[in-house]
Amino acid sequence: MSQREDLLVGARKCLAEKGYAKTTARDIAAASGAHLASIGYHFGSKDRLMNTAVIEATGEWGDVFAEAVARARPETARDRARLLLTTLFETLPQHRDLMVSSVQVFGQAQFDEDMRAHLADGIAEARREFGALILGVPVAEVDPGTAAGLGSMVYNLVTGYVLQYLVDPDSLPTVDQAMDGLRALLPE
């Protein structure tokens, strides 16, 4: 592994153990086995390293949804939505620290134009991937309008449940209640 990759691994370890706000550059250097100065060399700052680590980890968490759908091969959009919600609700507890960190990154991005642009690219890709997941098609087949409509609605659903979970984990609905809510929103 390169020193840059070691730093990312160390930052992710610190995110899980200490959280975003309590992690120092020295913590990351110790966890990664890299020199403290290498953070500045490879990332420019500890915050940029932490933000990059969060974005990469969040992307990997997002892959869990696609893998669940690929394994189960649900036939309808409704079944794929149910599986997405099931996977989301089941994986939130094990990814709580990551979700807290990702919320912090969104706040930090308001003060870092490069990070904001990187997050915007990530959101655009997530919207395409969520659109593809619900439609059961390859990502390449999701046009910009579908990503902006369906993809963004699913993205908002996921991030909304993440925020609700972080504030009050016991308040999340069951998957059946969430699906009933979607049906009530858009009756056939």
PDB file of C-alpha atoms in Angstrom:
ATOM      1  CA  MET A   1       0.000   0.000   0.000  1.00  0.00           C
ATOM      2  CA  SER A   2       1.172   3.553  -0.688  1.00  0.00           C
ATOM      3  CA  GLN A   3       1.540   6.108   2.067  1.00  0.00           C
ATOM      4  CA  ARG A   4      -1.553   7.916   0.713  1.00  0.00           C
ATOM      5  CA  GLU A   5      -3.591   4.692   1.015  1.00  0.00           C
ATOM      6  CA  ASP A   6      -2.156   4.066   4.488  1.00  0.00           C
ATOM      7  CA  LEU A   7      -3.358   7.522   5.536  1.00  0.00           C
ATOM      8  CA  LEU A   8      -6.847   6.803   4.225  1.00  0.00           C
ATOM      9  CA  VAL A   9      -6.954   3.504   6.112  1.00  0.00           C
ATOM     10  CA  GLY A  10      -5.736   5.260   9.254  1.00  0.00           C
ATOM     11  CA  ALA A  11      -8.318   8.027   8.865  1.00  0.00           C
ATOM     12  CA  ARG A  12     -11.108   5.490   8.449  1.00  0.00           C
ATOM     13  CA  LYS A  13      -9.928   3.644  11.538  1.00  0.00           C
ATOM     14  CA  CYS A  14      -9.975   6.907  13.487  1.00  0.00           C
ATOM     15  CA  LEU A  15     -13.441   7.741  12.165  1.00  0.00           C
ATOM     16  CA  ALA A  16     -14.735   4.458  13.523  1.00  0.00           C
ATOM     17  CA  GLU A  17     -12.927   4.706  16.858  1.00  0.00           C
ATOM     18  CA  LYS A  18     -13.023   8.435  17.668  1.00  0.00           C
ATOM     19  CA  GLY A  19     -15.380  10.082  15.223  1.00  0.00           C
ATOM     20  CA  TYR A  20     -14.723  12.982  12.901  1.00  0.00           C
ATOM     21  CA  ALA A  21     -14.569  15.847  15.378  1.00  0.00           C
ATOM     22  CA  LYS A  22     -12.284  14.165  17.927  1.00  0.00           C
ATOM     23  CA  THR A  23      -9.713  12.817  15.475  1.00  0.00           C
ATOM     24  CA  THR A  24      -6.440  14.719  15.303  1.00  0.00           C
ATOM     25  CA  ALA A  25      -3.741  14.632  12.656  1.00  0.00           C
ATOM     26  CA  ARG A  26      -1.498  12.861  15.172  1.00  0.00           C
ATOM     27  CA  ASP A  27      -4.178  10.192  15.666  1.00  0.00           C
ATOM     28  CA  ILE A  28      -4.261   9.532  11.929  1.00  0.00           C
ATOM     29  CA  ALA A  29      -0.471   9.443  11.665  1.00  0.00           C
ATOM     30  CA  ALA A  30      -0.303   6.940  14.519  1.00  0.00           C
ATOM     31  CA  ALA A  31      -3.100   4.768  13.105  1.00  0.00           C
ATOM     32  CA  SER A  32      -1.579   4.756   9.637  1.00  0.00           C
ATOM     33  CA  GLY A  33       2.087   4.432  10.550  1.00  0.00           C
ATOM     34  CA  ALA A  34       2.777   7.445   8.324  1.00  0.00           C
ATOM     35  CA  HIS A  35       4.615  10.644   9.140  1.00  0.00           C
ATOM     36  CA  LEU A  36       2.518  13.542  10.345  1.00  0.00           C
ATOM     37  CA  ALA A  37       3.822  15.767   7.530  1.00  0.00           C
ATOM     38  CA  SER A  38       2.635  13.272   4.914  1.00  0.00           C
ATOM     39  CA  ILE A  39      -0.965  14.326   5.582  1.00  0.00           C
ATOM     40  CA  GLY A  40      -0.230  17.794   4.242  1.00  0.00           C
ATOM     41  CA  TYR A  41       1.788  16.431   1.350  1.00  0.00           C
ATOM     42  CA  HIS A  42      -0.887  14.003   0.137  1.00  0.00           C
ATOM     43  CA  PHE A  43      -4.103  15.786   1.135  1.00  0.00           C
ATOM     44  CA  GLY A  44      -3.288  19.395   1.993  1.00  0.00           C
ATOM     45  CA  SER A  45      -4.905  19.151   5.420  1.00  0.00           C
ATOM     46  CA  LYS A  46      -6.282  16.758   7.992  1.00  0.00           C
ATOM     47  CA  ASP A  47      -9.817  17.863   7.117  1.00  0.00           C
ATOM     48  CA  ARG A  48      -9.371  17.027   3.440  1.00  0.00           C
ATOM     49  CA  LEU A  49      -7.982  13.614   4.386  1.00  0.00           C
ATOM     50  CA  MET A  50     -10.922  12.984   6.717  1.00  0.00           C
ATOM     51  CA  ASN A  51     -13.423  14.176   4.113  1.00  0.00           C
ATOM     52  CA  THR A  52     -11.900  11.907   1.475  1.00  0.00           C
ATOM     53  CA  ALA A  53     -11.996   8.958   3.862  1.00  0.00           C
ATOM     54  CA  VAL A  54     -15.668   9.595   4.660  1.00  0.00           C
ATOM     55  CA  ILE A  55     -16.622   9.912   0.998  1.00  0.00           C
ATOM     56  CA  GLU A  56     -14.856   6.675   0.097  1.00  0.00           C
ATOM     57  CA  ALA A  57     -16.400   4.806   3.018  1.00  0.00           C
ATOM     58  CA  THR A  58     -19.867   6.155   2.200  1.00  0.00           C
ATOM     59  CA  GLY A  59     -19.472   4.976  -1.390  1.00  0.00           C
ATOM     60  CA  GLU A  60     -18.586   1.507  -0.182  1.00  0.00           C
ATOM     61  CA  TRP A  61     -21.628   1.505   2.101  1.00  0.00           C
ATOM     62  CA  GLY A  62     -23.740   2.451  -0.918  1.00  0.00           C
ATOM     63  CA  ASP A  63     -22.408  -0.590  -2.742  1.00  0.00           C
ATOM     64  CA  VAL A  64     -24.116  -2.740  -0.094  1.00  0.00           C
ATOM     65  CA  PHE A  65     -27.508  -1.769  -1.565  1.00  0.00           C
ATOM     66  CA  ALA A  66     -26.543  -2.731  -5.091  1.00  0.00           C
ATOM     67  CA  GLU A  67     -25.102  -6.043  -3.874  1.00  0.00           C
ATOM     68  CA  ALA A  68     -28.299  -6.863  -1.962  1.00  0.00           C
ATOM     69  CA  VAL A  69     -30.422  -6.212  -5.046  1.00  0.00           C
ATOM     70  CA  ALA A  70     -28.053  -8.170  -7.284  1.00  0.00           C
ATOM     71  CA  ARG A  71     -28.241 -11.171  -4.921  1.00  0.00           C
ATOM     72  CA  ALA A  72     -32.013 -11.107  -4.477  1.00  0.00           C
ATOM     73  CA  ARG A  73     -32.972 -10.080  -8.037  1.00  0.00           C
ATOM     74  CA  PRO A  74     -36.358  -8.619  -7.149  1.00  0.00           C
ATOM     75  CA  GLU A  75     -38.635  -8.375 -10.171  1.00  0.00           C
ATOM     76  CA  THR A  76     -40.529  -5.134  -9.556  1.00  0.00           C
ATOM     77  CA  ALA A  77     -39.572  -1.577  -8.646  1.00  0.00           C
ATOM     78  CA  ARG A  78     -41.690  -1.938  -5.502  1.00  0.00           C
ATOM     79  CA  ASP A  79     -39.756  -5.059  -4.484  1.00  0.00           C
ATOM     80  CA  ARG A  80     -36.451  -3.301  -5.165  1.00  0.00           C
ATOM     81  CA  ALA A  81     -37.571  -0.304  -3.068  1.00  0.00           C
ATOM     82  CA  ARG A  82     -38.555  -2.651  -0.227  1.00  0.00           C
ATOM     83  CA  LEU A  83     -35.172  -4.372  -0.408  1.00  0.00           C
ATOM     84  CA  LEU A  84     -33.391  -1.009  -0.443  1.00  0.00           C
ATOM     85  CA  LEU A  85     -35.241   0.096   2.712  1.00  0.00           C
ATOM     86  CA  THR A  86     -34.679  -3.263   4.391  1.00  0.00           C
ATOM     87  CA  THR A  87     -30.956  -3.092   3.667  1.00  0.00           C
ATOM     88  CA  LEU A  88     -30.795   0.535   4.790  1.00  0.00           C
ATOM     89  CA  PHE A  89     -32.536  -0.093   8.107  1.00  0.00           C
ATOM     90  CA  GLU A  90     -30.490  -3.239   8.780  1.00  0.00           C
ATOM     91  CA  THR A  91     -27.117  -1.610   8.069  1.00  0.00           C
ATOM     92  CA  LEU A  92     -27.592   1.741   9.810  1.00  0.00           C
ATOM     93  CA  PRO A  93     -26.524   0.510  13.276  1.00  0.00           C
ATOM     94  CA  GLN A  94     -23.201  -0.868  12.042  1.00  0.00           C
ATOM     95  CA  HIS A  95     -22.475   2.300  10.042  1.00  0.00           C
ATOM     96  CA  ARG A  96     -23.583   4.886  12.593  1.00  0.00           C
ATOM     97  CA  ASP A  97     -20.116   6.411  13.062  1.00  0.00           C
ATOM     98  CA  LEU A  98     -19.729   6.710   9.301  1.00  0.00           C
ATOM     99  CA  MET A  99     -23.106   8.431   9.006  1.00  0.00           C
ATOM    100  CA  VAL A 100     -22.196  10.919  11.755  1.00  0.00           C
ATOM    101  CA  SER A 101     -18.947  11.635   9.935  1.00  0.00           C
ATOM    102  CA  SER A 102     -20.695  12.082   6.607  1.00  0.00           C
ATOM    103  CA  VAL A 103     -23.071  14.651   8.099  1.00  0.00           C
ATOM    104  CA  GLN A 104     -20.029  16.520   9.405  1.00  0.00           C
ATOM    105  CA  VAL A 105     -18.463  16.447   5.935  1.00  0.00           C
ATOM    106  CA  PHE A 106     -21.562  18.076   4.456  1.00  0.00           C
ATOM    107  CA  GLY A 107     -21.190  20.882   6.982  1.00  0.00           C
ATOM    108  CA  GLN A 108     -17.469  21.282   6.284  1.00  0.00           C
ATOM    109  CA  ALA A 109     -18.046  21.348   2.515  1.00  0.00           C
ATOM    110  CA  GLN A 110     -19.680  24.761   2.823  1.00  0.00           C
ATOM    111  CA  PHE A 111     -16.222  26.154   3.583  1.00  0.00           C
ATOM    112  CA  ASP A 112     -14.198  24.121   1.070  1.00  0.00           C
ATOM    113  CA  GLU A 113     -15.072  24.550  -2.601  1.00  0.00           C
ATOM    114  CA  ASP A 114     -13.060  21.502  -3.723  1.00  0.00           C
ATOM    115  CA  MET A 115     -14.818  19.296  -1.192  1.00  0.00           C
ATOM    116  CA  ARG A 116     -18.189  20.739  -2.145  1.00  0.00           C
ATOM    117  CA  ALA A 117     -17.530  19.941  -5.803  1.00  0.00           C
ATOM    118  CA  HIS A 118     -16.393  16.430  -4.876  1.00  0.00           C
ATOM    119  CA  LEU A 119     -19.559  15.886  -2.834  1.00  0.00           C
ATOM    120  CA  ALA A 120     -21.720  17.222  -5.656  1.00  0.00           C
ATOM    121  CA  ASP A 121     -20.137  14.696  -8.024  1.00  0.00           C
ATOM    122  CA  GLY A 122     -20.754  11.936  -5.480  1.00  0.00           C
ATOM    123  CA  ILE A 123     -24.387  12.926  -5.066  1.00  0.00           C
ATOM    124  CA  ALA A 124     -24.893  12.993  -8.832  1.00  0.00           C
ATOM    125  CA  GLU A 125     -23.444   9.485  -9.111  1.00  0.00           C
ATOM    126  CA  ALA A 126     -25.523   8.234  -6.162  1.00  0.00           C
ATOM    127  CA  ARG A 127     -28.678   9.579  -7.817  1.00  0.00           C
ATOM    128  CA  ARG A 128     -27.842   7.687 -11.009  1.00  0.00           C
ATOM    129  CA  GLU A 129     -27.090   4.516  -9.041  1.00  0.00           C
ATOM    130  CA  PHE A 130     -30.280   4.736  -6.984  1.00  0.00           C
ATOM    131  CA  GLY A 131     -32.308   5.325 -10.139  1.00  0.00           C
ATOM    132  CA  ALA A 132     -30.718   2.283 -11.746  1.00  0.00           C
ATOM    133  CA  LEU A 133     -31.281   0.197  -8.628  1.00  0.00           C
ATOM    134  CA  ILE A 134     -35.006   0.968  -8.462  1.00  0.00           C
ATOM    135  CA  LEU A 135     -35.519   0.533 -12.214  1.00  0.00           C
ATOM    136  CA  GLY A 136     -33.428  -2.644 -12.340  1.00  0.00           C
ATOM    137  CA  VAL A 137     -31.245  -1.361 -15.178  1.00  0.00           C
ATOM    138  CA  PRO A 138     -27.517  -0.691 -15.607  1.00  0.00           C
ATOM    139  CA  VAL A 139     -26.363   2.749 -14.425  1.00  0.00           C
ATOM    140  CA  ALA A 140     -25.405   3.645 -17.995  1.00  0.00           C
ATOM    141  CA  GLU A 141     -29.091   3.447 -18.962  1.00  0.00           C
ATOM    142  CA  VAL A 142     -30.179   6.095 -16.446  1.00  0.00           C
ATOM    143  CA  ASP A 143     -30.698   9.375 -18.282  1.00  0.00           C
ATOM    144  CA  PRO A 144     -30.216  12.770 -16.576  1.00  0.00           C
ATOM    145  CA  GLY A 145     -33.964  13.300 -16.158  1.00  0.00           C
ATOM    146  CA  THR A 146     -34.406   9.967 -14.381  1.00  0.00           C
ATOM    147  CA  ALA A 147     -31.415  10.668 -12.154  1.00  0.00           C
ATOM    148  CA  ALA A 148     -32.838  14.104 -11.307  1.00  0.00           C
ATOM    149  CA  GLY A 149     -36.324  12.746 -10.639  1.00  0.00           C
ATOM    150  CA  LEU A 150     -36.327   9.169  -9.379  1.00  0.00           C
ATOM    151  CA  GLY A 151     -32.673   9.081  -8.315  1.00  0.00           C
ATOM    152  CA  SER A 152     -32.932  12.247  -6.296  1.00  0.00           C
ATOM    153  CA  MET A 153     -36.154  11.102  -4.602  1.00  0.00           C
ATOM    154  CA  VAL A 154     -34.539   7.833  -3.526  1.00  0.00           C
ATOM    155  CA  TYR A 155     -31.375   9.682  -2.434  1.00  0.00           C
ATOM    156  CA  ASN A 156     -33.517  12.005  -0.311  1.00  0.00           C
ATOM    157  CA  LEU A 157     -35.381   9.053   1.160  1.00  0.00           C
ATOM    158  CA  VAL A 158     -32.130   7.351   2.160  1.00  0.00           C
ATOM    159  CA  THR A 159     -30.465  10.476   3.562  1.00  0.00           C
ATOM    160  CA  GLY A 160     -33.658  11.454   5.368  1.00  0.00           C
ATOM    161  CA  TYR A 161     -33.795   8.110   7.125  1.00  0.00           C
ATOM    162  CA  VAL A 162     -30.096   8.399   7.961  1.00  0.00           C
ATOM    163  CA  LEU A 163     -30.701  11.759   9.652  1.00  0.00           C
ATOM    164  CA  GLN A 164     -33.752  10.452  11.501  1.00  0.00           C
ATOM    165  CA  TYR A 165     -31.756   7.448  12.680  1.00  0.00           C
ATOM    166  CA  LEU A 166     -28.913   9.628  13.950  1.00  0.00           C
ATOM    167  CA  VAL A 167     -31.267  11.804  15.988  1.00  0.00           C
ATOM    168  CA  ASP A 168     -33.579   9.081  17.283  1.00  0.00           C
ATOM    169  CA  PRO A 169     -32.752   5.502  16.238  1.00  0.00           C
ATOM    170  CA  ASP A 170     -35.928   4.135  17.794  1.00  0.00           C
ATOM    171  CA  SER A 171     -38.162   6.412  15.722  1.00  0.00           C
ATOM    172  CA  LEU A 172     -37.557   4.758  12.368  1.00  0.00           C
ATOM    173  CA  PRO A 173     -40.600   3.116  10.871  1.00  0.00           C
ATOM    174  CA  THR A 174     -40.672  -0.526   9.971  1.00  0.00           C
ATOM    175  CA  VAL A 175     -40.096  -1.346   6.330  1.00  0.00           C
ATOM    176  CA  ASP A 176     -43.828  -2.081   6.001  1.00  0.00           C
ATOM    177  CA  GLN A 177     -44.695   1.340   7.442  1.00  0.00           C
ATOM    178  CA  ALA A 178     -42.237   3.046   5.090  1.00  0.00           C
ATOM    179  CA  MET A 179     -43.690   1.210   2.096  1.00  0.00           C
ATOM    180  CA  ASP A 180     -47.219   2.124   3.236  1.00  0.00           C
ATOM    181  CA  GLY A 181     -46.062   5.740   3.371  1.00  0.00           C
ATOM    182  CA  LEU A 182     -44.757   5.576  -0.190  1.00  0.00           C
ATOM    183  CA  ARG A 183     -48.019   4.036  -1.385  1.00  0.00           C
ATOM    184  CA  ALA A 184     -50.027   6.738   0.382  1.00  0.00           C
ATOM    185  CA  LEU A 185     -47.848   9.405  -1.184  1.00  0.00           C
ATOM    186  CA  LEU A 186     -48.450   8.053  -4.674  1.00  0.00           C
ATOM    187  CA  PRO A 187     -51.610   5.942  -4.732  1.00  0.00           C
ATOM    188  CA  GLU A 188     -52.096   3.867  -7.827  1.00  0.00           C
TER     189      GLU A 188
END
